[in-house]
Structures are given as structure tokens and as C-alpha cells.
Short mmCIF file of C-alpha atoms and ligand atoms in Angstrom, two decimals:
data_model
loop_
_atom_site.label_atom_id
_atom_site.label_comp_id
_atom_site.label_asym_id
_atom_site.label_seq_id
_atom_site.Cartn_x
_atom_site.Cartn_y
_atom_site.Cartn_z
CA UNK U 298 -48.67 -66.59 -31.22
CA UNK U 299 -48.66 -70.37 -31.32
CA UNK U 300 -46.13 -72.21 -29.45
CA UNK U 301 -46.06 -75.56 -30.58
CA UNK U 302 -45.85 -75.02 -34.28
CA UNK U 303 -43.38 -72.68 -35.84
CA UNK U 304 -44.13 -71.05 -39.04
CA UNK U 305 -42.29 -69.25 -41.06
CA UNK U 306 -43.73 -67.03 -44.01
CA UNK U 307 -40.74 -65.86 -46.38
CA UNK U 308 -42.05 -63.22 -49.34
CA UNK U 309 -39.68 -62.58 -51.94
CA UNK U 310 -37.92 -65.71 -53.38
CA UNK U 311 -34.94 -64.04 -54.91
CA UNK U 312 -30.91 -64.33 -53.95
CA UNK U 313 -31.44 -62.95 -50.48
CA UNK U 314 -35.01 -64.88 -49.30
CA UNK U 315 -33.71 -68.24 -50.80
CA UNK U 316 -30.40 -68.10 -49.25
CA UNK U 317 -32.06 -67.35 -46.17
CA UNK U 318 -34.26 -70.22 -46.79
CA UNK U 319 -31.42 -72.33 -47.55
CA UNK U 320 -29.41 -71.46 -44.09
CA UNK U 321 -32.87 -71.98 -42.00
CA UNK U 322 -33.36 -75.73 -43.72
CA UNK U 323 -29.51 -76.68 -43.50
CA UNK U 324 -29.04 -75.21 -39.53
CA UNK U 325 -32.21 -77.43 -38.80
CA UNK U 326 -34.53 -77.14 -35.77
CA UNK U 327 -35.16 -73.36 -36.36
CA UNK U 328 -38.67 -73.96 -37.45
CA UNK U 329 -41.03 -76.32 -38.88
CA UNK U 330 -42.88 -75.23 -41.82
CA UNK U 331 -41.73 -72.60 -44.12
CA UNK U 332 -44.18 -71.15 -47.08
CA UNK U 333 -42.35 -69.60 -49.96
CA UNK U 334 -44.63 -66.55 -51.63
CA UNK U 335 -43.27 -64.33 -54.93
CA UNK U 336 -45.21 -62.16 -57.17
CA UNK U 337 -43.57 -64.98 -59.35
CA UNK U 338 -45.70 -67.71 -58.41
CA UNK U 339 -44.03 -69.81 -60.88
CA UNK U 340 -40.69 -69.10 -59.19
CA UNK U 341 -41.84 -69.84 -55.84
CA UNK U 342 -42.64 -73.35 -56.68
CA UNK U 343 -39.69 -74.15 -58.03
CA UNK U 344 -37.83 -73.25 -55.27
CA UNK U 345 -40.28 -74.98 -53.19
CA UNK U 346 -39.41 -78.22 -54.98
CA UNK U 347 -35.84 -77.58 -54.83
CA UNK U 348 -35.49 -77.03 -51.37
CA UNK U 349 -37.78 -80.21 -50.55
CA UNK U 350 -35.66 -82.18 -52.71
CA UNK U 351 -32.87 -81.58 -50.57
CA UNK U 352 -34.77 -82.09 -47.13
CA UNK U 353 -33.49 -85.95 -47.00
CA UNK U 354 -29.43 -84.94 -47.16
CA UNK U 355 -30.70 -82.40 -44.41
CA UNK U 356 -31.21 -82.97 -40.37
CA UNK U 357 -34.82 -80.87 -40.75
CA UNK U 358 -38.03 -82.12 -40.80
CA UNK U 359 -39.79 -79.39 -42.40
CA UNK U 360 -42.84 -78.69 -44.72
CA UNK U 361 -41.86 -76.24 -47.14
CA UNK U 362 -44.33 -75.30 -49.76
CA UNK U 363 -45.43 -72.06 -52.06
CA UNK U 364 -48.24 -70.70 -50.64
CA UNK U 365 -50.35 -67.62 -50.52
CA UNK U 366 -51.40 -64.97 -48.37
CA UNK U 367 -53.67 -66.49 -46.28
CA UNK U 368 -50.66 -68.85 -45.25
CA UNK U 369 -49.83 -65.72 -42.96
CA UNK U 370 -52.42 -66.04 -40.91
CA UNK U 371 -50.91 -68.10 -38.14
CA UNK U 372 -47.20 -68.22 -38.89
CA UNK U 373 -45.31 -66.43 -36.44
CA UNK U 374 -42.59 -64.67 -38.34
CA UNK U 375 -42.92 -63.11 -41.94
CA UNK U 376 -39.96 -62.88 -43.65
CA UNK U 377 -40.03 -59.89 -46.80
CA UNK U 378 -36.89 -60.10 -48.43
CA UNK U 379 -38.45 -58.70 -52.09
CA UNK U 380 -38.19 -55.76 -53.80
CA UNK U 381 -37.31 -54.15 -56.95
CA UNK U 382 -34.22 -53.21 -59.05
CA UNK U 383 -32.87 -50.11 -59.80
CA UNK U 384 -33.77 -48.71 -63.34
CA UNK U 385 -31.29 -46.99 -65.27
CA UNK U 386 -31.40 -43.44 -64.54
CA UNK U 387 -33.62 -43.76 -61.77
CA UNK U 388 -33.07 -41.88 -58.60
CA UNK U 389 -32.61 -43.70 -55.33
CA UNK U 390 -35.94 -41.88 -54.04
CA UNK U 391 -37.56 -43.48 -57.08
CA UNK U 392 -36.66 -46.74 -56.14
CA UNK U 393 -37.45 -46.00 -52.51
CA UNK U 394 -41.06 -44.85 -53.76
CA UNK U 395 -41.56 -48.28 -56.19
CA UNK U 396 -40.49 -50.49 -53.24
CA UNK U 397 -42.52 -48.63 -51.27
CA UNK U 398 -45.67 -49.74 -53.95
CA UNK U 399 -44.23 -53.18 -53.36
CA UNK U 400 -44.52 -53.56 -49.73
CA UNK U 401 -47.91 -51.98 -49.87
CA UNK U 402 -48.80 -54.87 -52.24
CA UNK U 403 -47.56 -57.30 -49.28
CA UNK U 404 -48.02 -56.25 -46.28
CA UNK U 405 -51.73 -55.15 -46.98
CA UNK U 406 -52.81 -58.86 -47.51
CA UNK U 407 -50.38 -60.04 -44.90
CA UNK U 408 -52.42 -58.04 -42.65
CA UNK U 409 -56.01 -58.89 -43.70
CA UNK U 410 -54.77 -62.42 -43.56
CA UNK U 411 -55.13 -62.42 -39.65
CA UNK U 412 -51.57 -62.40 -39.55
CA UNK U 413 -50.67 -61.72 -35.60
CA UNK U 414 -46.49 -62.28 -35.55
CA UNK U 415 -43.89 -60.52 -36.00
CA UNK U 416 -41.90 -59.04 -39.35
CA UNK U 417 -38.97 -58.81 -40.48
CA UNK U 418 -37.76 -57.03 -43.48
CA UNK U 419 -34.39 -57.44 -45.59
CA UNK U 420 -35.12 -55.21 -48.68
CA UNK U 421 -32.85 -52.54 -48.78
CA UNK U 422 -32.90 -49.59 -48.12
CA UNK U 423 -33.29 -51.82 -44.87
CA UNK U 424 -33.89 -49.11 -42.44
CA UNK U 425 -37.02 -47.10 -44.13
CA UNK U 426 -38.41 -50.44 -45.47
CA UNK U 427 -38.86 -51.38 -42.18
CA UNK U 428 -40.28 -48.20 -41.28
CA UNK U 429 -42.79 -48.55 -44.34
CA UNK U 430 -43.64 -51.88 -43.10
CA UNK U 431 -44.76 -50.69 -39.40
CA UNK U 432 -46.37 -47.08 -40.91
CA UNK U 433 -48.49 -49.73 -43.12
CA UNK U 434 -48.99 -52.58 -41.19
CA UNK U 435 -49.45 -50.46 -37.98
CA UNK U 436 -48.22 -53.40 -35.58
CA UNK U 437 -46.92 -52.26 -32.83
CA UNK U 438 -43.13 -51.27 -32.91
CA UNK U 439 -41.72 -54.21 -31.05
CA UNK U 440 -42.83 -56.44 -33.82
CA UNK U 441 -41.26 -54.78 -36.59
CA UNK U 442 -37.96 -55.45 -37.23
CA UNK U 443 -35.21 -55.25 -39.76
CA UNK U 444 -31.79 -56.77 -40.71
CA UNK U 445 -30.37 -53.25 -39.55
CA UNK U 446 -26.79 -53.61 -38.98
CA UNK U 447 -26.58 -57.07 -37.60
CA UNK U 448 -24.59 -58.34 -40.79
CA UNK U 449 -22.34 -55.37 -40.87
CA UNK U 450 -21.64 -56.13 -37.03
CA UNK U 451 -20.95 -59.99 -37.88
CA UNK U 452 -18.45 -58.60 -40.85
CA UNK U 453 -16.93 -56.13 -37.97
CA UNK U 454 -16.56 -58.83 -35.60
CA UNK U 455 -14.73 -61.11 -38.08
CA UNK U 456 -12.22 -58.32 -39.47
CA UNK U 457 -11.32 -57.60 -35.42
CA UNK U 458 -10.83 -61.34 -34.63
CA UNK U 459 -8.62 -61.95 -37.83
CA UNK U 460 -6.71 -58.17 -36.60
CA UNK U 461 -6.15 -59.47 -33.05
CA UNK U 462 -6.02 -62.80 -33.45
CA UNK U 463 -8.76 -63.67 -31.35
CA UNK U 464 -11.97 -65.70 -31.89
CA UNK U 465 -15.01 -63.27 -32.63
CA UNK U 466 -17.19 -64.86 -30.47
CA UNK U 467 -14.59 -62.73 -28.12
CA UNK U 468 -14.68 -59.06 -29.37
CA UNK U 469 -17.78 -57.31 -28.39
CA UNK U 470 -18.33 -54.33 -31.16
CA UNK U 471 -21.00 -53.34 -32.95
CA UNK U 472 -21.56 -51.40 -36.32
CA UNK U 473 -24.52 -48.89 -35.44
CA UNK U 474 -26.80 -46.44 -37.59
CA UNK U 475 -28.15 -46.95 -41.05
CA UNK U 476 -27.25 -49.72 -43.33
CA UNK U 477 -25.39 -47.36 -45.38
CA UNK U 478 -23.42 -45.22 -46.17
CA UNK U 479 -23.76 -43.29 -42.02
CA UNK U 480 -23.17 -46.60 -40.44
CA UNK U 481 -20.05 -46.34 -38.10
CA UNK U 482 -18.43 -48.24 -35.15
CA UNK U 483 -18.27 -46.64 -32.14
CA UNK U 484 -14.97 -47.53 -30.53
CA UNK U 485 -15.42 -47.19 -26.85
CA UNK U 486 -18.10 -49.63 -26.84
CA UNK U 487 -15.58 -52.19 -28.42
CA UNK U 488 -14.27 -54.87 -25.34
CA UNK U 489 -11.92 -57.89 -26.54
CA UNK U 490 -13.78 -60.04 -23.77
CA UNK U 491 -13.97 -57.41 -21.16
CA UNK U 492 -11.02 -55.11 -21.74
CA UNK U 493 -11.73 -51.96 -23.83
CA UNK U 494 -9.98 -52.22 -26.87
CA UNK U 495 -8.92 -48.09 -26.80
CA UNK U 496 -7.02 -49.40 -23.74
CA UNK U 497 -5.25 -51.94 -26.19
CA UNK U 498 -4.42 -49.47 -28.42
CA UNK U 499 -3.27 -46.98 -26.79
CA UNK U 500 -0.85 -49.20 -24.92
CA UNK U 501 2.63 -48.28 -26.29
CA UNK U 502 4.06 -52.08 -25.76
CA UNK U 503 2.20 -53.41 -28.86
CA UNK U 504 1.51 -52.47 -32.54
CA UNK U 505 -2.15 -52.09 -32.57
CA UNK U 506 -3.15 -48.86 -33.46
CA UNK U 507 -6.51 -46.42 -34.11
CA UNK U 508 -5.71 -46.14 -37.74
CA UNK U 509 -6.08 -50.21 -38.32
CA UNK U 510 -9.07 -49.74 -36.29
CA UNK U 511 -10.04 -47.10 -38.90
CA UNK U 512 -9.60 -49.43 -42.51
CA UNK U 513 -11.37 -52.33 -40.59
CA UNK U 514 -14.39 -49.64 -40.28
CA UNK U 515 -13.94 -48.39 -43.72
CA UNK U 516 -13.75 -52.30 -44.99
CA UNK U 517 -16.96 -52.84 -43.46
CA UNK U 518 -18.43 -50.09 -44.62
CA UNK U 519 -17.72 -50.83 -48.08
CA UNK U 520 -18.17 -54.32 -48.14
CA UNK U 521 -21.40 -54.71 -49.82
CA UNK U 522 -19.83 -52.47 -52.51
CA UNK U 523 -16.91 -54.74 -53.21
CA UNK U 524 -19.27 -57.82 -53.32
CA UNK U 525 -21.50 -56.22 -55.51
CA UNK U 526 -18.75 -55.24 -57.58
CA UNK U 527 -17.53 -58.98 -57.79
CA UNK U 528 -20.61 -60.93 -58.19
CA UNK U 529 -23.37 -58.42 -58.90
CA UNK U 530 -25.38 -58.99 -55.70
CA UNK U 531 -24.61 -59.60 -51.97
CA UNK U 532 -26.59 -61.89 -50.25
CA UNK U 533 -25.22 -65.56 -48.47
CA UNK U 534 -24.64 -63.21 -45.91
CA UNK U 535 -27.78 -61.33 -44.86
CA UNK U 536 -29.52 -64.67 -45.64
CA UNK U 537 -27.33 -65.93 -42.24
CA UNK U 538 -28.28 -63.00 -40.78
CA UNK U 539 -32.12 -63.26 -41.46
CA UNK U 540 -31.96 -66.85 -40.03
CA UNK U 541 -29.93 -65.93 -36.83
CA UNK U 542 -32.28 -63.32 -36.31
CA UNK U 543 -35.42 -65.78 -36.92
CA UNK U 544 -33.52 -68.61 -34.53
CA UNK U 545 -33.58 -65.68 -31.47
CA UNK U 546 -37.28 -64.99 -31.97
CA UNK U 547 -38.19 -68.51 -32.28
CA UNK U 548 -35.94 -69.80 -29.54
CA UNK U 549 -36.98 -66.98 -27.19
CA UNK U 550 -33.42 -66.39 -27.15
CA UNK U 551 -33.50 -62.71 -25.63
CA UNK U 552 -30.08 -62.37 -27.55
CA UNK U 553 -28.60 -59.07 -28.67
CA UNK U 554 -28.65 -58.10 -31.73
CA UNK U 555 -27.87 -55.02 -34.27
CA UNK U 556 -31.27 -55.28 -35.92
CA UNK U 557 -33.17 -52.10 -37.08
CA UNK U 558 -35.95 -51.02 -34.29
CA UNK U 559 -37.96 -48.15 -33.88
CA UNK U 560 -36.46 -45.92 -31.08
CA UNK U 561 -38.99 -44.49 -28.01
CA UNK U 562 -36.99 -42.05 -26.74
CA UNK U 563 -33.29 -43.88 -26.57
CA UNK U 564 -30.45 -41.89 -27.62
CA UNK U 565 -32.89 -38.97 -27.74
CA UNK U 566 -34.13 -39.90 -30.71
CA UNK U 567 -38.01 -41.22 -31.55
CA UNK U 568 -39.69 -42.89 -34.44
CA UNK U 569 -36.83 -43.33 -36.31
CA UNK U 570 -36.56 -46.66 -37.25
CA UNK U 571 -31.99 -47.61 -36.85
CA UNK U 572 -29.53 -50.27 -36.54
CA UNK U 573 -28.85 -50.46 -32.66
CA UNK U 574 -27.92 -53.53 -30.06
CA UNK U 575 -31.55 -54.52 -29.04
CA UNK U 576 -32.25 -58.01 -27.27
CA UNK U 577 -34.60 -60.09 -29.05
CA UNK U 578 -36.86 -62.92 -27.78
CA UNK U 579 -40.17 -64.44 -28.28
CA UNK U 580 -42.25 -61.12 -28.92
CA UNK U 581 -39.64 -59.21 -31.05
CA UNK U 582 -38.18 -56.84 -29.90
CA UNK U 583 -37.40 -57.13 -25.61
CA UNK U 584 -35.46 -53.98 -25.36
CA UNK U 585 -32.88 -51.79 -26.96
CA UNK U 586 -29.22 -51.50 -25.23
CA UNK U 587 -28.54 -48.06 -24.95
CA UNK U 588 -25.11 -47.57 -25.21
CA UNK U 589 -22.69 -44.76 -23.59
CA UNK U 590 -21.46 -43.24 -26.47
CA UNK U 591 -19.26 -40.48 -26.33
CA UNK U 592 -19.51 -36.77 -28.17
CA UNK U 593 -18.23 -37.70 -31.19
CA UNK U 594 -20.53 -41.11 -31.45
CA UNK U 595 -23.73 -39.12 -30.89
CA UNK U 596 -22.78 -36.99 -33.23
CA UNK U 597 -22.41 -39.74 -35.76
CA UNK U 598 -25.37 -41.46 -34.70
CA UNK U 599 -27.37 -37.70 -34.88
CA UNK U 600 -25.80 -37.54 -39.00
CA UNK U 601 -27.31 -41.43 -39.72
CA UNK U 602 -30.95 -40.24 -37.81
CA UNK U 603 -30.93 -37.49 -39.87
CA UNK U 604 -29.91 -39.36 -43.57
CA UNK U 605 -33.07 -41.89 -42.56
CA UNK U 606 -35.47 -39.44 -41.59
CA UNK U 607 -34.64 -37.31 -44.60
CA UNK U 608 -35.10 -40.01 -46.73
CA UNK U 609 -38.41 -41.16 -45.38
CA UNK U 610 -39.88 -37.64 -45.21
CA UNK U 611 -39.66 -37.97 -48.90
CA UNK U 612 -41.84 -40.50 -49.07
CA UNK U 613 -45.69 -40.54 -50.15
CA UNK U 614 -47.66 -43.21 -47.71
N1 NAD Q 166 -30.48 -56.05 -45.48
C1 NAD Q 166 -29.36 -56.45 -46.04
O1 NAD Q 166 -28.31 -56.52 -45.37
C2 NAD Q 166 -29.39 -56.80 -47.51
C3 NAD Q 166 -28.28 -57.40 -48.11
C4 NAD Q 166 -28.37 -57.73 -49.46
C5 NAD Q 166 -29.52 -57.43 -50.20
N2 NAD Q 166 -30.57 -56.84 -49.57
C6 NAD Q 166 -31.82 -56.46 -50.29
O2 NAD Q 166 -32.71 -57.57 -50.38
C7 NAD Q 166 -33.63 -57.33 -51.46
C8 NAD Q 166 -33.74 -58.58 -52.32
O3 NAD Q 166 -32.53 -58.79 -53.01
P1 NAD Q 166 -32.34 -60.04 -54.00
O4 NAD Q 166 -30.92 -60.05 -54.42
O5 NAD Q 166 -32.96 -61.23 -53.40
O6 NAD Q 166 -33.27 -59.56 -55.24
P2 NAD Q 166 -33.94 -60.51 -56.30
O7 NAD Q 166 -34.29 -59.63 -57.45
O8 NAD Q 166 -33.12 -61.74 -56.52
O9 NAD Q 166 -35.30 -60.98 -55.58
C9 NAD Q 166 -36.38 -60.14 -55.34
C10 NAD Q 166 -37.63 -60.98 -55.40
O10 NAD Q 166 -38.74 -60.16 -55.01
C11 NAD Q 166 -39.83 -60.57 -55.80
N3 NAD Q 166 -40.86 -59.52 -55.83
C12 NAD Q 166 -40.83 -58.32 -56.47
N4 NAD Q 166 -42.00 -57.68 -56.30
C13 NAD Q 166 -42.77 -58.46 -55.51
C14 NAD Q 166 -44.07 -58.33 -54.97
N5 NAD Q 166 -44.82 -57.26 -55.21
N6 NAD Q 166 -44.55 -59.34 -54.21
C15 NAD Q 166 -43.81 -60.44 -53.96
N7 NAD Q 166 -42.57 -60.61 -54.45
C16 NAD Q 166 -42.06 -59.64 -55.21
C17 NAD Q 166 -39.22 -60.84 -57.16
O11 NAD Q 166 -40.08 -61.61 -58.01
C18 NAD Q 166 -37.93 -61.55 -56.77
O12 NAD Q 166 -38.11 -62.96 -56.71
C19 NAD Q 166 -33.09 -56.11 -52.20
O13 NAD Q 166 -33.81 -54.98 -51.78
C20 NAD Q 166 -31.65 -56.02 -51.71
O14 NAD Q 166 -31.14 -54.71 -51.80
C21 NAD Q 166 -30.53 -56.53 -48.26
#
């Protein structure tokens, strides 16, 4: 991986990959030159020019232009945020199966570009796509990451700083599993700064209680939902995410982060591919955090294995 230059290869130029593109030019100093690639070639220039035009308000100097594939071949990070939409009628497995065709389409040429960095994949369902990505692309596993939980975990973080009046940055939680519908929060790893919050709420001298804890889970859960429900598409949001995530690798952060990783053995699980605290730096993925969870939380985390690897068994390579 080159060290002097940092490149930035973002496929799909939709909602999600242009707010993402839009966060990485307005935070600055993430990377250098970003190439914009769509099936709609057409599309990707215009957002190329758009973006540009904006470069003098902004405090980056970066080259942003619509390339091709054999851009890849020395960026360090590509970025696949596209994908298809769900037909009428069409079964989620169907849609799985098309994206599927989609990412074959990419991450083929990616490959046979030279390309030698690292990926990371937003389209949805986040968890297999990823998967998909490192089955086709067979890179090893520490350079194949997804979003994974790391925007439910921001959304967690914010809903227990507004509950206990305390700046996120403060509470330590984390949303684990699949981006779905299995995704939970397991509450003994929560800490507001170092105190366990089940301490907090099972003190009798104050008003917090397990319930709240429960809606905050449930809100967080269902967030995309109500988004989707209110503006047809979520994706400001993961577009934040997708840049943190690219500022960590770039900045050899080794910061820890909910992203979607295959696991080797942690939690007793292997090959699935799951939203867990894993420390990213330079190379990807450093190492995964494996957390104590109790009983109850493997059981949890057990159900949201078994959702993914359902869903991916179903799947023709
Ligand atoms: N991970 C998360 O937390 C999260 C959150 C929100 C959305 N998403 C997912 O992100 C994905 C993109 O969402 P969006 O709102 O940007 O959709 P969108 O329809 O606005 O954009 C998708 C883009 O992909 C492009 N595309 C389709 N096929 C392609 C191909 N073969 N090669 C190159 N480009 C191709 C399309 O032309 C389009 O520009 C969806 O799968 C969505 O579910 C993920």
C-alpha cells in the first residue's frame, strides 16, 4: 500500500456513496484523491463536477474525478456503496441474489485491476455483501470490511447520552450482530466512562431503569425503518460512518469500531462475516475485541450468526 498518496476508490454514486463523498471532502485531510465510478457513467461525472465545484468553499485539496476500473489499481481503500432496488414482489433472497450479480460485476475488475487495498462495503444487506465481496475477491479477511453496526452503535451512543445526560463520547456501548433485524445491545458491556451502567440502574436512589434501556434498543433498532418511512431512504448517516471508518484506516488510527469482520474463531463462531468491536488501523482489520458477554448475549449473538449464515447459504457464488 502506498503511503504518501491516499486514494480513495468509491463505486456506487447514489444517496449513500455521495454523501459519503460529501462528509470525506467537507472533514478534509482524510485523503487526497477520490475517483467516483457508477454503472451510470453519466452520473458519476456529474457528481464529479459537483463535488469539485465545491472544493474552493472547502479546507481539502483533493482531486476528485470519475474514473474507471483501472483507477483501483493503486488506491488504497475501495469504497462499494451500490446496489440495486427492491422490485415489487420480489423476495429479499432475490434481491440478495441480483446484488450479488452486481458485486460480481465490481469486484471482478477491481481485482484484475491490480487492486492491493482494502474494501469496504455499504450495500445492504451489509453483512453478506461483505461476505460476497471476500468469497469473490478472495483477499484475505482482514481486508474486507463492512459498515456492520458501527452506525447503529453511533445512533446507540447518542440516544444514551441524551437519556443520561452525558456527552457520548462518554458512554461506551455497542450495538452488535447483523445490521438487522438480530442486532441487539448487550448491556453489561455498556460503561458511562468506567462505571457499568447495570450498576446505575439498578441503584434504587435514581430513576433510570432497564425498561428505558429497553425502547432506546428498540429505537435503534428501528431507526432505519422510521427514516425510510420519512424520506424514502437512509443515508447522511452511514455516509459519516463510511468516512469515519475510511479516516481510521487511513490515519492508522487502530480505533475501535463496530464494523462487520469475518470471525476466526471469536465468540466460537468462524467465517461468518458480523458487526463486532474490532480495532482498525492501517491494514484493516488489527483485531476483533472479544467481549464477555453473558448467557443471554451469546445467545443473541448465536440467533444473528445463524439469520446471516442462513441467508448466505442461500446464495449461488
Ligand atoms: N450499511 C448501512 O448502514 C446502509 C445504510 C443505508 C443504505 N445502505 C445501502 O447502501 C446501498 C446504496 O443505497 P443508495 O440509497 O445509495 O442507493 P442508490 O440507488 O441511490 O444508489 C445506488 C447506485 O449504485 C449504482 N449501481 C447499480 N449497479 C451498479 C453496478 N453494477 N456497478 C456500479 N454501480 C452500480 C447505481 O447506478 C446507483 O448510482 C443500498 O444497498 C442500501 O441499502 C446501507
Amino acid at each position: 500500500m502506498n503511503t504518501d498518496k491516499r486514494k480513495v476508490v468509491l463505486i456506487g454514486t447514489g444517496m449513500v456513496g455521495m454523501s459519503f463523498a460529501y462528509s470525506l471532502v467537507n472533514q478534509g485531510g482524510i485523503c487526497n484523491e477520490l475517483v467516483l465510478i457508477d454503472v451510470n457513467k453519466e452520473r458519476a461525472n456529474g457528481e464529479a463536477m459537483d463535488l469539485n465545484h465545491g472544493l474552493a468553499f472547502g479546507k481539502s485539496n483533493m482531486r476528485i474525478y470519475a474514473g474507471e476500473y483501472s483507477d483501483c489499481k493503486d488506491a488504497d481503500i475501495v469504497v462499494i456503496a451500490a446496489g440495486v432496488a427492491q422490485k415489487e414482489g420480489e423476495t429479499r433472497l432475490d434481491l440478495l441474489q441480483r446484488n450479488t450479480e452486481v458485486f460480481r460485476s465490481i469486484v471482478t475488475p477491481v481485482v484484475k485491476s491490480g487492486f492491493d487495498g482494502i474494501f469496504l462495503v455499504a450495500t445492504n444487506p451489509v453483512d453478506i455483501m461483505t461476505r460476497v465481496t471476500y468469497e469473490l475477491s478472495r483477499f484475505g479477511a482482514s481486508r474486507v470490511i463492512g459498515t456492520g453496526t458501527s452506525l447503529d452503535t453511533a445512533r446507540l451512543r447518542y440516544l444514551l447520552g441524551e437519556y443520561f445526560t452525558v456527552d457520548p463520547k462518554n458512554i461506551h456501548a455497542y450495538v452488535i450482530g447483523e445490521h438487522g433485524d438480530s442486532e441487539f445491545v448487550p448491556l453489561s458491556q455498556v460503561m458511562l466512562a468506567t462505571k457499568p451502567v447495570v450498576s446505575i440502574l439498578n441503584d434504587e436512589r435514581n430513576s433510570y431503569c432497564i425498561k428505558d434501556m429497553e425502547q432506546i434498543e428498540e429505537q435503534v433498532r428501528t431507526a432505519a425503518y422510521k427514516i425510510i418511512e420519512a424520506k424514502r431512504a437512509t443515508y447522511y448517516g452511514v455516509g459519516m460512518a463510511l468516512t469515519r471508518i475510511v479516516r481510521a484506516i487511513l490515519g492508522d488510527e487502530n480505533s475501535v469500531l463496530t464494523v462487520s469482520c469475518k470471525l476466526c474463531g471469536e465468540y466460537g463462531e468462524r467465517n461468518v462475516f458480523i458487526g463486532v468491536p474490532t480495532i482498525i488501523g492501517r491494514n484493516g482489520v488489527k483485531e476483533i475485541v472479544e467481549l464477555d458477554l453473558t448467557e443471554d448475549e451469546m445467545d443473541k449473538f448465536r440467533a444473528s450468526v445463524k439469520v446471516l449464515n442462513e441467508n448466505f447459504d442461500g446464495l449461488a457464488l
